[in-house]
Amino acid sequence: MATTITILSQKGGTGKTTTTRTLCDVLRRSGISVLAVDLDAQGNLSDYFDVPADADPTVADVLAGRAKAMDAIHSDVLPANLGLAEAELVLGGKMGREMTLRRALREPGKHYDAILVDCPPSLGLLTVNALVAADYALISSEAEYFSLQGVEQALEVVELAKESLHPDLEWLGAVLNIADMRTVHAREAHKQLSERFGDKVFDTVIRRSVAYAESAERGVSILDHRPDLGADYLALAAEVLERLGWRAEGAQLAALRQELIPA
Ligand SMILES: Nc1ncnc2c1ncn2[C@@H]1O[C@H](COP(=O)(O)OP(=O)(O)OP(=O)(O)O)[C@@H](O)[C@H]1O
Ligand SMILES: [Mg+2]
C-alpha cells in the first residue's frame, strides 16, 4: 500500500503546492511511483502538472461519489478545479464526510508507492479529509513573525484528526518555506520553530527566489530550471525519506543529487 503524505498549512501562499509538486518530481526521479492529489479548488497543482483544464472526472467527482478515483487519475495526477468548492459543500452534509478521501484512495493506494496530497489554504473539511487519508502530515510554514502560531494551529488540526478520526496519523515535520534567511524575521522564525518543535523542524529551509515564479510560468521543474535552488528540495526529500525509513530510495536520491549538483 502507498504511503500517503498530506502537505498542509494554516495560511495561504506558504509554498504547499510548490512543495507537493517538487517533492513529487524528486521522488519520481528517485524511482518512486507517486500519485499527486490536488485538493484545492484553485487547481494550482493540476496546472503545474499540465493537466488539461477540461480534464474529467476530477477529485470533486470522486468526493461526490460520481466517479472512482482510478478513473479520475490523469497522468498520475488526481486533479481539481473550481467544481471542488461545490463538492466540499455537498460533502459537508454527508455521513462519514471526513473519511471520503481515505476510502476513495484505497484502490489507487495499491498502484503507487507514495501519494502526496496538496491542501487548500484553510483547515476545513478538505484538509481534514486529506489528513484522515494520510499516514503522515507535513506542515509548510511561512518564514514570518507568525510562523510559530501558524504551525501550532495546523498541528492542532493534525492532533484533532488523530485523536478523533485517525489514530495512526503521524506528524512528519514542519518545513520553513519561501525563506530569505538574510532577514532577521526569517532567522527568528526558524529559531522559534526549532525551540518549540525540536527535531520535528526540518533542517532544510526552502530558500526564497524569483526563480520559482519563472519555473512555474515556464512549466519547468525548479530541478531543471535552477538545480542550485532545486538542491533545497533534494535535501528536503532526503530528510523525508530518512524519516520514512526508506533506505534504498534514499540511496537512489543520493545518486540523483550527485548527478544534478556535482560536488
Ligand atoms: N521558494 C520560493 N521562493 C519564492 N517564491 C516561491 C517559492 N515557492 C513558491 N513560491 C511562489 O509563491 C507563491 C505561493 O506558492 P504556492 O502556490 O506553492 O503556495 P501555496 O501554499 O500552495 O498557496 P495557496 O495557499 O494559495 O494554495 C507562488 O507564486 C509560487 O510560485
Ligand atoms: Mg496551493
XYZ file of C-alpha atoms and ligand atoms in Angstrom:
295
model
C 0.000 0.000 0.000
C 1.145 3.512 -0.805
C 2.443 5.788 1.922
C 0.356 8.938 1.875
C 1.715 12.350 2.871
C -0.539 15.372 3.206
C 1.019 18.811 2.819
C -0.878 21.478 4.729
C -0.641 24.913 6.273
C -2.922 27.198 8.169
C -2.334 30.076 5.774
C -2.320 30.608 2.034
C 0.793 31.089 -0.033
C 3.206 29.159 2.191
C 4.556 27.043 -0.663
C 2.368 23.937 -0.204
C 1.707 23.407 -3.877
C 5.304 24.052 -4.902
C 6.452 21.644 -2.206
C 3.988 18.967 -3.304
C 4.946 19.379 -6.918
C 8.694 19.443 -6.378
C 8.729 16.582 -3.874
C 6.748 14.588 -6.452
C 9.440 15.365 -9.007
C 12.292 14.400 -6.711
C 10.652 11.197 -5.510
C 9.736 10.123 -9.026
C 13.293 10.703 -10.194
C 14.404 8.541 -7.287
C 12.424 5.635 -8.702
C 9.318 6.034 -6.515
C 5.913 5.943 -8.192
C 3.896 8.894 -6.906
C 0.276 9.914 -7.284
C -0.274 13.658 -6.827
C -3.657 14.631 -5.418
C -4.903 18.194 -5.841
C -7.356 19.041 -3.089
C -7.574 22.762 -3.789
C -10.306 24.257 -5.970
C -7.702 26.721 -7.299
C -6.268 23.734 -9.196
C -2.698 25.052 -9.000
C -1.135 21.629 -8.629
C -3.092 20.366 -11.627
C -1.857 23.356 -13.634
C 1.723 22.722 -12.585
C 1.448 19.208 -13.932
C -0.213 20.454 -17.131
C -3.443 18.569 -16.596
C -5.864 19.981 -19.210
C -8.386 22.371 -17.643
C -11.263 20.297 -19.001
C -9.976 17.021 -17.538
C -12.923 14.972 -16.385
C -13.688 13.429 -13.962
C -11.792 15.219 -11.182
C -11.328 14.800 -7.449
C -14.625 16.691 -6.997
C -16.492 13.885 -8.772
C -14.668 11.350 -6.644
C -15.629 13.087 -3.386
C -19.210 13.470 -4.594
C -19.357 9.734 -5.303
C -19.870 10.264 -9.042
C -16.586 8.701 -10.134
C -13.989 6.222 -8.981
C -10.579 7.638 -8.129
C -8.862 5.320 -10.618
C -10.948 6.846 -13.417
C -10.107 10.388 -12.314
C -6.323 9.968 -12.456
C -4.784 11.798 -15.409
C -1.042 11.161 -15.899
C -0.539 10.286 -12.223
C -2.448 13.351 -11.027
C -5.882 13.381 -9.406
C -6.766 16.927 -10.455
C -9.056 19.591 -9.057
C -10.894 22.581 -10.458
C -13.485 25.076 -9.226
C -16.048 22.256 -9.075
C -14.329 21.162 -5.882
C -15.830 24.117 -3.997
C -19.310 22.767 -4.621
C -18.262 19.201 -3.883
C -16.969 20.373 -0.498
C -20.354 21.870 0.352
C -22.180 18.687 -0.652
C -19.671 16.595 1.252
C -20.398 18.602 4.404
C -23.901 17.155 4.604
C -22.908 13.526 4.262
C -22.324 10.715 6.744
C -18.672 9.791 7.065
C -17.744 13.035 5.385
C -14.237 13.077 6.898
C -13.497 9.565 5.602
C -14.451 10.099 1.980
C -10.997 10.710 0.517
C -9.469 7.918 2.591
C -11.955 5.435 1.153
C -11.525 6.783 -2.357
C -7.731 6.436 -2.256
C -7.789 2.799 -1.168
C -7.696 1.495 -4.735
C -5.050 3.929 -6.098
C -3.018 3.094 -2.996
C -2.473 -0.383 -4.446
C -0.884 1.043 -7.578
C 1.568 3.617 -6.196
C 4.445 3.702 -3.721
C 3.500 7.143 -2.446
C 0.612 9.582 -2.609
C 1.154 13.305 -1.993
C -1.896 15.419 -1.213
C -1.849 19.207 -1.683
C -4.324 21.011 0.596
C -6.257 24.245 0.172
C -5.241 27.274 2.273
C -7.639 26.512 5.118
C -8.013 23.912 7.809
C -11.558 22.942 6.804
C -13.234 19.730 5.711
C -10.988 19.126 2.692
C -7.826 19.389 4.770
C -9.384 17.105 7.393
C -10.179 14.609 4.610
C -6.569 14.836 3.455
C -5.324 14.185 6.995
C -7.624 11.239 7.567
C -6.429 9.797 4.232
C -2.773 10.218 5.191
C -0.100 8.305 7.027
C 1.888 11.492 7.577
C 1.243 15.224 7.758
C 3.867 17.674 6.534
C 3.326 21.273 7.585
C 4.615 24.046 5.360
C 5.376 27.270 7.183
C 5.939 30.784 6.008
C 9.132 32.364 7.246
C 7.400 35.211 9.051
C 6.787 36.574 12.521
C 3.652 34.482 12.848
C 5.064 31.165 11.681
C 5.011 29.655 15.150
C 1.310 30.397 15.516
C 0.611 29.042 12.054
C 2.376 25.752 12.710
C 0.679 25.431 16.105
C -2.745 25.915 14.532
C -2.058 23.400 11.759
C -0.725 20.983 14.333
C -3.900 21.337 16.387
C -5.923 20.133 13.425
C -3.483 17.252 12.885
C -3.889 16.269 16.552
C -7.648 16.577 16.359
C -7.795 14.333 13.294
C -5.522 11.873 15.058
C -7.499 11.796 18.287
C -10.995 11.653 16.928
C -10.709 10.050 13.497
C -7.367 8.508 12.623
C -5.091 7.380 15.478
C -2.325 6.179 13.115
C -1.735 9.621 11.628
C 1.789 10.862 12.276
C 3.304 14.297 12.069
C 6.257 14.071 9.683
C 7.501 17.570 10.462
C 7.418 21.229 9.533
C 9.451 22.926 6.849
C 10.281 26.619 6.779
C 9.369 27.675 3.271
C 9.991 30.645 0.958
C 12.571 31.895 3.425
C 15.005 34.728 2.969
C 17.482 33.805 5.666
C 19.224 37.151 5.245
C 16.297 38.740 7.071
C 16.076 38.779 10.830
C 12.460 37.621 10.926
C 13.159 34.524 8.824
C 16.060 33.527 11.044
C 13.953 34.300 14.098
C 11.110 32.166 12.723
C 13.426 29.196 12.229
C 14.847 29.609 15.708
C 11.417 29.839 17.329
C 10.146 26.787 15.479
C 13.239 24.783 16.388
C 12.985 25.783 20.038
C 9.353 24.790 20.151
C 9.329 21.657 17.993
C 12.941 20.448 18.056
C 13.730 17.652 15.594
C 10.319 17.950 14.003
C 11.526 21.032 12.151
C 13.353 20.008 9.012
C 16.982 21.157 8.889
C 16.393 22.077 5.277
C 14.991 25.545 4.695
C 13.487 26.245 1.270
C 15.070 29.490 0.128
C 13.058 32.271 -1.450
C 13.835 33.031 -5.072
C 12.059 34.612 -8.035
C 13.222 31.570 -9.992
C 10.196 29.702 -8.589
C 7.796 32.070 -10.301
C 9.788 31.754 -13.528
C 9.844 27.979 -13.346
C 6.088 27.872 -12.666
C 5.453 30.191 -15.595
C 7.555 28.086 -17.939
C 6.160 24.836 -16.638
C 9.675 23.604 -15.854
C 10.547 21.961 -12.568
C 12.902 24.001 -10.388
C 15.192 20.953 -10.517
C 15.797 21.622 -14.206
C 15.309 25.380 -14.215
C 17.732 26.109 -11.363
C 19.372 22.964 -9.992
C 21.315 25.093 -7.497
C 17.997 26.069 -5.871
C 16.436 22.666 -6.512
C 19.130 21.475 -4.117
C 16.863 22.616 -1.265
C 14.141 20.219 -2.344
C 16.633 17.413 -2.892
C 17.781 17.936 0.690
C 14.205 18.103 1.979
C 13.301 14.903 0.125
C 16.363 13.209 1.624
C 15.155 14.159 5.101
C 11.654 12.929 4.272
C 12.936 9.545 3.051
C 15.098 9.281 6.143
C 12.091 9.921 8.386
C 10.089 7.333 6.440
C 12.957 4.858 6.783
C 13.149 4.370 3.006
C 16.821 3.444 2.703
C 17.069 2.098 -0.860
C 15.124 5.065 -2.210
C 17.360 7.370 -0.183
C 20.393 5.870 -1.920
C 18.805 6.486 -5.315
C 18.106 10.046 -4.299
C 21.742 10.485 -3.258
C 22.787 9.384 -6.754
C 20.322 11.855 -8.269
C 21.820 14.646 -6.137
C 25.292 13.780 -7.410
C 24.040 13.944 -10.953
C 22.119 17.238 -10.630
C 24.598 19.055 -8.408
C 28.071 17.632 -8.936
C 30.321 18.427 -5.981
N 10.900 29.085 -2.558
C 10.154 30.014 -3.160
N 10.652 31.248 -3.399
C 9.903 32.218 -3.960
N 8.658 32.031 -4.376
C 8.095 30.814 -4.179
C 8.805 29.749 -3.568
N 7.988 28.661 -3.514
C 6.836 29.046 -4.061
N 6.877 30.330 -4.473
C 5.836 31.125 -5.108
O 4.986 31.613 -4.069
C 3.628 31.544 -4.466
C 2.876 30.635 -3.498
O 3.416 29.329 -3.602
P 2.467 28.065 -3.613
O 1.416 28.209 -4.639
O 3.330 26.884 -3.677
O 1.853 28.219 -2.140
P 0.528 27.557 -1.565
O 0.744 27.425 -0.102
O 0.195 26.330 -2.303
O -0.542 28.679 -1.873
P -2.134 28.521 -1.684
O -2.346 28.523 -0.213
O -2.721 29.688 -2.386
O -2.521 27.213 -2.288
C 3.646 31.034 -5.892
O 3.593 32.124 -6.762
C 4.975 30.320 -6.034
O 5.473 30.334 -7.348
Mg -1.568 25.771 -3.219
